[in-house]
Coordinates of C-alpha atoms and ligand atoms in Angstrom, one line a residue:
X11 CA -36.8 57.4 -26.3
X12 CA -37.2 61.1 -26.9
X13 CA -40.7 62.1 -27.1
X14 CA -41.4 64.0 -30.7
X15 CA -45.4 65.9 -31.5
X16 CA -48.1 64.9 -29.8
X17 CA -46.4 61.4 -28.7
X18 CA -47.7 60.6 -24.3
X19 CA -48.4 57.9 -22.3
X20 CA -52.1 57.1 -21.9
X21 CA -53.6 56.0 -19.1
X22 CA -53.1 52.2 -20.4
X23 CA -49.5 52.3 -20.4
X24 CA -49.5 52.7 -24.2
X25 CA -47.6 54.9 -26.3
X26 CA -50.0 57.4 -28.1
X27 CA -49.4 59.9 -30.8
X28 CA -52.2 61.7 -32.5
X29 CA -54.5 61.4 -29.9
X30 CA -54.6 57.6 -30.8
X31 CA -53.3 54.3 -29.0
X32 CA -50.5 52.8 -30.9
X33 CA -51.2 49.6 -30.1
X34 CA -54.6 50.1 -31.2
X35 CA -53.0 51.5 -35.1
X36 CA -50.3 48.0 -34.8
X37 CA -54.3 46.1 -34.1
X38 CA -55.8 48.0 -36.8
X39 CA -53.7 48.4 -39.3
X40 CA -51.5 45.6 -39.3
X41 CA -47.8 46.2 -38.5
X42 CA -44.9 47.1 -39.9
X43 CA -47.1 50.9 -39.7
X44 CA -45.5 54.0 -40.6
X45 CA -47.5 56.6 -38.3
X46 CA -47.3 60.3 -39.3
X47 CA -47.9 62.7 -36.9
X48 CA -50.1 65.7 -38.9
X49 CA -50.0 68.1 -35.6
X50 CA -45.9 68.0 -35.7
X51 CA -45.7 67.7 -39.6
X52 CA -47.6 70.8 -39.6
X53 CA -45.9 72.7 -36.9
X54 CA -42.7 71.9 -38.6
X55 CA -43.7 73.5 -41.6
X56 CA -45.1 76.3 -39.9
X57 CA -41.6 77.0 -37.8
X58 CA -40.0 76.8 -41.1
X59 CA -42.5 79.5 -42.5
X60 CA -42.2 81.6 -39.8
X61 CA -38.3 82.2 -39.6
X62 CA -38.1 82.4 -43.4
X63 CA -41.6 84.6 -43.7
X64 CA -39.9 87.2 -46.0
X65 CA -38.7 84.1 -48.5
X66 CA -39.8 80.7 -49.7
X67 CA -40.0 76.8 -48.1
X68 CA -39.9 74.2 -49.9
X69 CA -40.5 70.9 -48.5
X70 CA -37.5 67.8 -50.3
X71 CA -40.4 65.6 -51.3
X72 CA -37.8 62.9 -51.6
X73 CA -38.2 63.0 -47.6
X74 CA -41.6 60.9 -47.2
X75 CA -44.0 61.9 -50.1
X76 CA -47.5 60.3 -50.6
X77 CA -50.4 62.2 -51.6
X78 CA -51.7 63.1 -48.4
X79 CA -48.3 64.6 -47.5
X80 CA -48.7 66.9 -50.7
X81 CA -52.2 67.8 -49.1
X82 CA -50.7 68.9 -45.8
X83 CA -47.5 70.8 -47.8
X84 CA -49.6 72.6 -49.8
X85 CA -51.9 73.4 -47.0
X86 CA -49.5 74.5 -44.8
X87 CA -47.7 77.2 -47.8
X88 CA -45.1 75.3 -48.9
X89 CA -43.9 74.8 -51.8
X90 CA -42.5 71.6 -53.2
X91 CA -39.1 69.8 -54.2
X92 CA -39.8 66.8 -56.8
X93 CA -36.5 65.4 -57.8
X94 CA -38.0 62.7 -60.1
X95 CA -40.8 62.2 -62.2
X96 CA -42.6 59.6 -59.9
X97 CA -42.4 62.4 -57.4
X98 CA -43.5 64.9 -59.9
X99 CA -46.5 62.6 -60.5
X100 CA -47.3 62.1 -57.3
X101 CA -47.5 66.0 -56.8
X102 CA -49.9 66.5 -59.6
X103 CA -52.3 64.1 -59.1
X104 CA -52.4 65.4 -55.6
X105 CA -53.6 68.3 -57.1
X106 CA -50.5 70.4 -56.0
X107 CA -49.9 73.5 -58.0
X108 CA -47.6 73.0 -60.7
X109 CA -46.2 76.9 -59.8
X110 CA -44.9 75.8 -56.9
X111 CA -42.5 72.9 -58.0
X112 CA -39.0 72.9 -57.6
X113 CA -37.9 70.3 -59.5
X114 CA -35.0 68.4 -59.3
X115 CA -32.5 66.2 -60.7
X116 CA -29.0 65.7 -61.8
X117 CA -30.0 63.4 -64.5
X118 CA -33.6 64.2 -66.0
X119 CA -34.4 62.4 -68.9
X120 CA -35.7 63.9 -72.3
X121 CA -39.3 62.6 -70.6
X122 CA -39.0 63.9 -67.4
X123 CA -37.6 67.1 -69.0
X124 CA -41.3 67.1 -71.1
X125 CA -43.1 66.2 -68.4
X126 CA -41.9 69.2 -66.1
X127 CA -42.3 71.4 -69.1
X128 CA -46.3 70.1 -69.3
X129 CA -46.7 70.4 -65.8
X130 CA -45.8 74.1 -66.1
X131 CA -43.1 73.5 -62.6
X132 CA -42.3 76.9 -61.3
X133 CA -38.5 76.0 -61.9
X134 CA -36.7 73.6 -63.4
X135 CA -33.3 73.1 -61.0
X136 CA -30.8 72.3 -63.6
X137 CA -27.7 70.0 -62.5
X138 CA -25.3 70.5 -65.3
X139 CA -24.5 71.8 -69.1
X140 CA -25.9 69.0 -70.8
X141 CA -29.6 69.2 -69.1
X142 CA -29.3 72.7 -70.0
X143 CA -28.8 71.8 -73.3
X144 CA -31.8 69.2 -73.3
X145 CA -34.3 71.6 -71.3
X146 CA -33.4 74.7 -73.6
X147 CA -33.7 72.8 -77.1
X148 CA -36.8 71.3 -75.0
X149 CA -38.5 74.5 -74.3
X150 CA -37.8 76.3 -77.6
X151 CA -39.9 73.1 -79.2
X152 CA -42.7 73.9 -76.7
X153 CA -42.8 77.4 -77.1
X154 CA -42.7 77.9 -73.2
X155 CA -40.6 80.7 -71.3
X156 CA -39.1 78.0 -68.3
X157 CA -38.0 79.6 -65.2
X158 CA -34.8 77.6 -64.1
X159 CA -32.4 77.9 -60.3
X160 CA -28.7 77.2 -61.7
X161 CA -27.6 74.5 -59.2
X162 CA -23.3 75.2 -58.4
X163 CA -21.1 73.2 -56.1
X164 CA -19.3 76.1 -53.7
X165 CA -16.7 73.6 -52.3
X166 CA -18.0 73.0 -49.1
X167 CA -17.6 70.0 -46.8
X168 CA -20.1 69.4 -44.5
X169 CA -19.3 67.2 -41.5
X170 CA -21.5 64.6 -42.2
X171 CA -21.8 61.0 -43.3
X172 CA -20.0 60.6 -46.6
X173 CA -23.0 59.5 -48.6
X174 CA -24.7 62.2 -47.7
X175 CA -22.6 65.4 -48.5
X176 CA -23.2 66.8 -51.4
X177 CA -21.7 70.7 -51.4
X178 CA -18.1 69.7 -51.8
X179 CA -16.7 70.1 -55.6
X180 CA -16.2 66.1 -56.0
X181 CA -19.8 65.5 -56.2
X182 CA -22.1 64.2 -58.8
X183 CA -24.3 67.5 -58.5
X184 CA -24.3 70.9 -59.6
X185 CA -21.7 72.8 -61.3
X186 CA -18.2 73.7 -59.7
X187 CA -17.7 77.1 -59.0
X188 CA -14.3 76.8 -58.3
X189 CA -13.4 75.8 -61.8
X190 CA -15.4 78.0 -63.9
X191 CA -18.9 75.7 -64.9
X192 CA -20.7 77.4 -62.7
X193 CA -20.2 80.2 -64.4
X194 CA -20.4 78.9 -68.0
X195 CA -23.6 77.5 -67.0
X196 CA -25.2 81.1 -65.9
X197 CA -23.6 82.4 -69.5
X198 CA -25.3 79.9 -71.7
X199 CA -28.3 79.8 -69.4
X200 CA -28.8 83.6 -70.2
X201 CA -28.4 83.3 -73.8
X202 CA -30.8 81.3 -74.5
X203 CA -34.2 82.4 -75.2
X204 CA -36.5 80.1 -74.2
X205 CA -34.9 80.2 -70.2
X206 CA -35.1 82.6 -67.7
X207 CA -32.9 82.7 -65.3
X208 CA -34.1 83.2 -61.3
X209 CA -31.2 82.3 -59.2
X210 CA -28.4 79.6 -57.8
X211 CA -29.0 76.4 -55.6
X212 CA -26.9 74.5 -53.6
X213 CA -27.4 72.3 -51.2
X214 CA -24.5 71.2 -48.9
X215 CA -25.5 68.0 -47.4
X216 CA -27.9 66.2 -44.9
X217 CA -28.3 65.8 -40.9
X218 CA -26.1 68.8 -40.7
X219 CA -25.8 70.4 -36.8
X220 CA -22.9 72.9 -37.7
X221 CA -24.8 76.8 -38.4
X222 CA -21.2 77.5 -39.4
X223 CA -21.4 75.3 -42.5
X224 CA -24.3 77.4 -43.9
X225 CA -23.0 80.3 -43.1
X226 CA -19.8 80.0 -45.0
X227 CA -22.2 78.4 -47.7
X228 CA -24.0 81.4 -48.0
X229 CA -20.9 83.9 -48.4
X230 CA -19.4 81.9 -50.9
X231 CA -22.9 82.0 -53.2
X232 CA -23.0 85.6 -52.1
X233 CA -19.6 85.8 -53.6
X234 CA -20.6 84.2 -56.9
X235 CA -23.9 85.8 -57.4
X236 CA -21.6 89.3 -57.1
X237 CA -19.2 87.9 -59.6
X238 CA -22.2 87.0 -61.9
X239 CA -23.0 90.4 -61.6
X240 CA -19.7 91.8 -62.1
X241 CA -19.2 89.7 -65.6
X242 CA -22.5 89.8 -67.0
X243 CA -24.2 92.9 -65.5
X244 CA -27.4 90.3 -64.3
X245 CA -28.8 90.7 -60.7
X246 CA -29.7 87.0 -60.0
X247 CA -32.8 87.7 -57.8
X248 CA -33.0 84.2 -56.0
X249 CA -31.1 82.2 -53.5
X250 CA -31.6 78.7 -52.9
X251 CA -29.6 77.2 -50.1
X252 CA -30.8 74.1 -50.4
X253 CA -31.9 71.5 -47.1
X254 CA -29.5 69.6 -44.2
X255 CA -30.6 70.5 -41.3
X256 CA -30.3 68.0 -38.5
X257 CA -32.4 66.2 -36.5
X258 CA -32.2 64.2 -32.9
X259 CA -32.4 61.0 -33.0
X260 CA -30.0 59.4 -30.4
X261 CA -28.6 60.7 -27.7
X262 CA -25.7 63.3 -28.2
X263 CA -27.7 64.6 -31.6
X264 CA -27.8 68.5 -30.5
X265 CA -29.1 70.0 -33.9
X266 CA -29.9 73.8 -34.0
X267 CA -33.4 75.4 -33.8
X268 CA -34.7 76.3 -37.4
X269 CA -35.3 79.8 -36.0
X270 CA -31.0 79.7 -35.2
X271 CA -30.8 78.3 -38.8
X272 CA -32.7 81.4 -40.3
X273 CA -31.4 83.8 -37.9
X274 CA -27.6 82.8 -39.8
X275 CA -28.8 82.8 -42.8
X276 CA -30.3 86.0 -43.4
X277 CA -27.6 87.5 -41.4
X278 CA -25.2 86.7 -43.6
X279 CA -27.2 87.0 -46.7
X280 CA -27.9 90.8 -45.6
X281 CA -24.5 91.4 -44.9
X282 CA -22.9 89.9 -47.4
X283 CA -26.0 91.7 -49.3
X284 CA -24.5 95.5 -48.3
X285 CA -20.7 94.6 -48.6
X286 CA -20.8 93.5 -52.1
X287 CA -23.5 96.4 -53.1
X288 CA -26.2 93.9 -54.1
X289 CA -29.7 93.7 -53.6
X290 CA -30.6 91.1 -51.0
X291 CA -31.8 88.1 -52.6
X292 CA -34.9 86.1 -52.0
X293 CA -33.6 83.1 -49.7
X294 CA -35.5 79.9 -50.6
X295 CA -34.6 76.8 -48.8
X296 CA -35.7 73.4 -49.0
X297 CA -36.2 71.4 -45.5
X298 CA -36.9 67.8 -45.9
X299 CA -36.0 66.0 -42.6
X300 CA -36.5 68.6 -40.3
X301 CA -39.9 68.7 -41.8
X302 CA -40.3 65.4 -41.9
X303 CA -38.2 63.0 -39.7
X304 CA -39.6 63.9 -36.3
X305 CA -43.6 63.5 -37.8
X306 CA -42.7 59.8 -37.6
X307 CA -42.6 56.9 -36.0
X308 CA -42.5 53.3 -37.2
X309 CA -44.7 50.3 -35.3
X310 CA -43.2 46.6 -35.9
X311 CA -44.2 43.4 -33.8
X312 CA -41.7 41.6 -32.0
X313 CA -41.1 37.8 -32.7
X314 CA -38.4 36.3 -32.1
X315 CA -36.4 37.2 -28.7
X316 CA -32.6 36.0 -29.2
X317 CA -30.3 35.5 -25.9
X318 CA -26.6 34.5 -26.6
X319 CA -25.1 34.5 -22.8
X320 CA -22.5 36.7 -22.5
X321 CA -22.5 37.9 -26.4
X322 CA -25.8 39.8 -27.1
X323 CA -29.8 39.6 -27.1
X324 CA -31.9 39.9 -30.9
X325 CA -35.2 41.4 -30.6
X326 CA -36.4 40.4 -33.8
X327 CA -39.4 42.5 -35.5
X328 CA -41.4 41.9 -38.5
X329 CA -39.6 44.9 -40.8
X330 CA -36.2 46.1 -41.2
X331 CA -33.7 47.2 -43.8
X332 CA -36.9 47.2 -46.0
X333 CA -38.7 49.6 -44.5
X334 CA -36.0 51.8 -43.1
X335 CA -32.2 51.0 -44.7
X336 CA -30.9 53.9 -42.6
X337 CA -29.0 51.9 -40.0
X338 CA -27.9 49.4 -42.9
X339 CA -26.4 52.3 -45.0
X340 CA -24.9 55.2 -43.1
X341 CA -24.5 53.7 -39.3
X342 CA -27.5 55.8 -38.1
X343 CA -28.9 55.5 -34.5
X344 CA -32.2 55.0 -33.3
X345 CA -34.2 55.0 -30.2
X346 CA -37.0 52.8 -29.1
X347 CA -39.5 51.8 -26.5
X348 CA -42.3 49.3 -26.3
X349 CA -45.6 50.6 -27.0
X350 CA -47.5 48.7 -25.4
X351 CA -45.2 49.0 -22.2
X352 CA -44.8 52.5 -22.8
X353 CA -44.1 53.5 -19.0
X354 CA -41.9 50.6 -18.1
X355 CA -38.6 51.8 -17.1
X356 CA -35.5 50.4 -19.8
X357 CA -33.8 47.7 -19.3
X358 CA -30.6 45.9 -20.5
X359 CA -29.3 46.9 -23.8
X360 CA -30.4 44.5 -27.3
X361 CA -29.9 44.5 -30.3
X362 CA -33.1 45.2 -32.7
X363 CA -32.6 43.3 -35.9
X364 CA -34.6 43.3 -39.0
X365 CA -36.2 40.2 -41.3
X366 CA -34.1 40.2 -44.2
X367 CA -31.9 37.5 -45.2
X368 CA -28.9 40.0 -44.1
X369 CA -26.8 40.0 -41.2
X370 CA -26.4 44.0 -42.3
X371 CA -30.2 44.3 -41.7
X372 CA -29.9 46.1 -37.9
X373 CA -32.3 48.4 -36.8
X374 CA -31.3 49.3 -33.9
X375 CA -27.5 47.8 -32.5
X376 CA -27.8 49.4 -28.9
X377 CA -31.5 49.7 -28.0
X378 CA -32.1 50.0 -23.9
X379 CA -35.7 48.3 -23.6
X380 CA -37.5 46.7 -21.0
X381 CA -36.9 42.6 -21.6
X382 CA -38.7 42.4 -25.2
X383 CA -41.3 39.4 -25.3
X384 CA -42.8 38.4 -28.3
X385 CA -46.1 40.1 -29.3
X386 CA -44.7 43.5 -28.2
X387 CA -45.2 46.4 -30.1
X388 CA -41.8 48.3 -30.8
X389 CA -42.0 51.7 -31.6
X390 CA -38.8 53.1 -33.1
X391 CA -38.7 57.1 -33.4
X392 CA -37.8 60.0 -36.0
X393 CA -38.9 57.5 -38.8
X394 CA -40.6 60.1 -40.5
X395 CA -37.6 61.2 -43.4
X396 CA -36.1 59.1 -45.8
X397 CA -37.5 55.5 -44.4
X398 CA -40.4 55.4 -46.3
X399 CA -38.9 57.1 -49.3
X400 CA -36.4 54.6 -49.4
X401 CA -37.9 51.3 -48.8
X402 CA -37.9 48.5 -50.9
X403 CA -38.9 44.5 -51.6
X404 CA -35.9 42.7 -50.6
X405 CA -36.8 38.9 -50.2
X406 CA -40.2 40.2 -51.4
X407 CA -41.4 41.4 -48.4
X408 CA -44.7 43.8 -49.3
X409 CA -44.2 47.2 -47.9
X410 CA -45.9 49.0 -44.9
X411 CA -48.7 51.2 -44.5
X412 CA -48.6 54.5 -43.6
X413 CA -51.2 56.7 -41.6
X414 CA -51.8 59.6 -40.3
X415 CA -52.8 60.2 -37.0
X416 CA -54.6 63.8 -35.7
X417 CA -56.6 64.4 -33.1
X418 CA -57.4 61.0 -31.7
X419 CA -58.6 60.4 -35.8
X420 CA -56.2 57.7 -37.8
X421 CA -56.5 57.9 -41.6
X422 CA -54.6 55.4 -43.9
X423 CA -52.7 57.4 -46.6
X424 CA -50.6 54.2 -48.1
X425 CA -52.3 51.0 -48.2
X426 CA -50.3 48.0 -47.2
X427 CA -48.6 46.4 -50.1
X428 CA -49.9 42.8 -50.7
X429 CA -48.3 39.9 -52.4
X430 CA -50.6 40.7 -55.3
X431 CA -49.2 43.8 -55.3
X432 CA -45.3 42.9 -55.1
X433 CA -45.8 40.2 -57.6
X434 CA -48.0 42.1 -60.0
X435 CA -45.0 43.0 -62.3
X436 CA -44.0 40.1 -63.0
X437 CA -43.8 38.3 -66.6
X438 CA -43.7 34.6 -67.3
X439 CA -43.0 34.9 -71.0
X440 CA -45.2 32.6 -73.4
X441 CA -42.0 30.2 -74.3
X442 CA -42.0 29.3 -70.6
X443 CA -45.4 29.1 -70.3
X444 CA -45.2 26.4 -73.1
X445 CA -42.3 24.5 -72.0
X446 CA -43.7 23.9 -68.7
X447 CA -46.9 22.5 -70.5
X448 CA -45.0 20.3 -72.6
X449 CA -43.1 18.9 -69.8
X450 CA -47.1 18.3 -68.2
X451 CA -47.9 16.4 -71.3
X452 CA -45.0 14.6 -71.7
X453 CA -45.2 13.6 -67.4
Ligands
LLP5 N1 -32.5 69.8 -51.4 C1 -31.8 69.0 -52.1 C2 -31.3 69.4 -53.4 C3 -31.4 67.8 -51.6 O1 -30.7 67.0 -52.3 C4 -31.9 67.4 -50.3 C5 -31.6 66.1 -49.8 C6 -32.7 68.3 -49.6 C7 -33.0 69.5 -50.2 C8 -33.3 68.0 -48.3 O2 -32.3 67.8 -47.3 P1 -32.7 67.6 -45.8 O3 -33.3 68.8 -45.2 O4 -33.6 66.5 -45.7 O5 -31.4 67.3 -45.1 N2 -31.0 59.5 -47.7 C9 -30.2 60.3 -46.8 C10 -30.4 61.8 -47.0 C11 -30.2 62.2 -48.4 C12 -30.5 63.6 -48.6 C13 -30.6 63.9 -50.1 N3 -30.9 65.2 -50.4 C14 -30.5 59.9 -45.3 O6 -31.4 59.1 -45.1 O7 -29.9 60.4 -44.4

């Protein structure tokens, strides 16, 4: 396994990020454990602020957002990508400044629409003609002056897993270029009082390694923000070119520095700037698994050890698909290595499988670890982006915790879902109630 942050070997043999043993955190807090890293989270953002210091960061708080995340974003200058109103929520009871929310959506509801407006986001990134619509109508009712990003399609394919592209023109988000709504979307979005239009957003897909793609990205919105210019005579000021840059996670995952990444971009941007005669534009971007991804690392407790001769060995751990669906949905690749035999040298080649009633629930289908033996403490890498964030209860399972870990210090920021908690929604409705008590009194 590829060491991310702060992550060594102590002088026990145990894996420790943080300044903390991991095996003390699985002892302490109970496992499945979501550990974030503060140290790299930070530094993360900091690279990111650094090689984009004349524009803006925003961190895609779909990525792994919880409170004390917000905290370390806001600390650390960022600003902040809500694409829902949970997230928004979550950013404002963090305390996060409304001014520097970006927020997202391609289908906002007339509530979610209010409730950005309340907030008083910084922008409102609208999807398509009918949110328009609904925010505009919205913010005349209000009386408020909303700032809005246009987001457009520019016909891009990213090479990337299919579920996770997003800047090609058959996609569910933005609006087309290529057929003209992009550009009916700036024309109604500028006639209408209560908006002010900043800029254009795209955002061409996820766990992207090709600098090419957003370089072509970035002409082609160059070209439309001339041709805005050119049939309406308005200087769109801001450019937001959205998130995808990769991460490693396996071997063979080369992805580019984010210093390459901003070198490209504002290349291109001031090129394209001078050749078309416009102003340069403010870049804004919006890094979410860069940021976040490599910050984490997941703890689980091994159970059961599986040997079919000849066919394959399951190492079975105490989360899964659950706690990170990754490998279940797009095929991703992991690595691994045994905390608590952190300087053992890998083994044969098992199969890490999850607890859900699934044979689809893998974590890991190649993971080279030093013969597995129940009570080990697996510690799967690069956890940190869209694990978390996309977790759920299948077969009820309660959800991990998550802390974070700084300077030999471990803080819980997400308590550990109990069955209380998983089963606190749930409604027997009276009629029930009384059919079971019947059938008591008739026993
Ligand atoms: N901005 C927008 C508008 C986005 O839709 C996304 C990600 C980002 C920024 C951040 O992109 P990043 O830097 O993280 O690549 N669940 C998938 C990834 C979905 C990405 C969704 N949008 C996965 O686990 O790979």
């Amino acid at each position: 396994m590829r060491f991310n942050g702060t992550m060594r070997v102590n002088g026990k043999n145990h894996l420790e990020i943080g300044g903390v043993d991991t095996v003390f955190l699985a002892r302490e807090f109970g496992t499945p454990l979501y550990v974030v890293d503060e140290a790299c989270f930070r530094d993360n953002c900091r690279r990111y602020r650094e090689a984009f210091a004349g524009g803006e960061v925003i961190y895609a708080g779909k990525t792994m957002l919880v409170k004390a995340v917000c905290r370390l974003v806001e600390e650390e200058g960022l600003s902040l990508d809500v694409a829902s109103g949970g997230e928004l929520a979550c950013a404002i009871s963090a305390g996060f400044p409304a001014s520097r929310l970006y927020f997202h959506g391609n289908n906002k509801t007339p509530a979610e629409i209010r409730m950005g407006l309340e907030s008083g986001v910084g922008r409102f990134m609208v999807d398509n003609l009918y949110e328009l619509g609904l925010l505009s109508q919205a913010a005349a009712r209000t009386g408020v002056r909303q700032g809005i990003i246009l987001r457009v399609t520019p016909g891009i394919e990213a090479h990337t897993h299919e579920y996770i592209k997003t800047g090609q023109i058959d996609s569910k988000f933005g609006l087309p270029i290529e057929t003209g709504q992009a550009m009916e979307g700036v024309e109604k979005a500028l006639v209408s009082p209560n908006l002010v239009l900043k800029g254009i957003h795209c955002h061409i897909g996820s766990q992207v390694f090709e600098l090419e793609s957003f370089e072509h990205t970035v002409r082609i919105m160059m070209n439309f923000l001339a041709q805005v210019h050119r049939s309406t005579g308005h200087l769109l000021e801001e450019l937001d070119l959205g998130g995808g840059l990769g991460i490693y996670y396996a071997e063979g995952d080369l992805p580019p520095a984010v210093s390459g990444l901003a070198g490209v971009i504002t290349a291109t941007v001031g090129e394209a700037a001078v050749s078309r005669n416009l102003p340069v534009p403010r870049v804004l971007v919006e890094p979410g698994r860069s940021i976040g991804g490599p910050s984490g690392t997941t703890l689980y407790t091994v159970g059961a050890v599986k040997v079919i001769p000849g066919v394959r060995t399951y190492v079975d751990v105490d989360g899964g698909m659950n706690d990170n669906p990754r490998t279940a949905l797009y095929g991703a690749r992991y690595e691994a290595l045994l905390a608590n035999r952190a300087g053992e040298a890998a083994g044969d080649v098992v199969a890490v499988a999850g607890n859900c009633c699934e044979s689809g629930d893998m974590l890991i289908h190649e993971a080279r670890l030093p013969a597995p033996r129940p009570g080990d403490i697996l510690a799967i890498s690069a956890t940190g982006a869209y694990n978390f964030s996309m977790s759920m209860n299948y077969n009820r399972f309660p959800r991990p915790a998550m802390v974070l870990v700084n300077e030999g210090r471990a803080d819980l920021i997400l308590r550990r879902e109990t069955y209380e908690d998983v089963l606190d929604h749930d409604v027997i409705p009276p009629r029930l109630r009384i059919r079971e008590a019947l059938r008591k009194a008739a026993r």
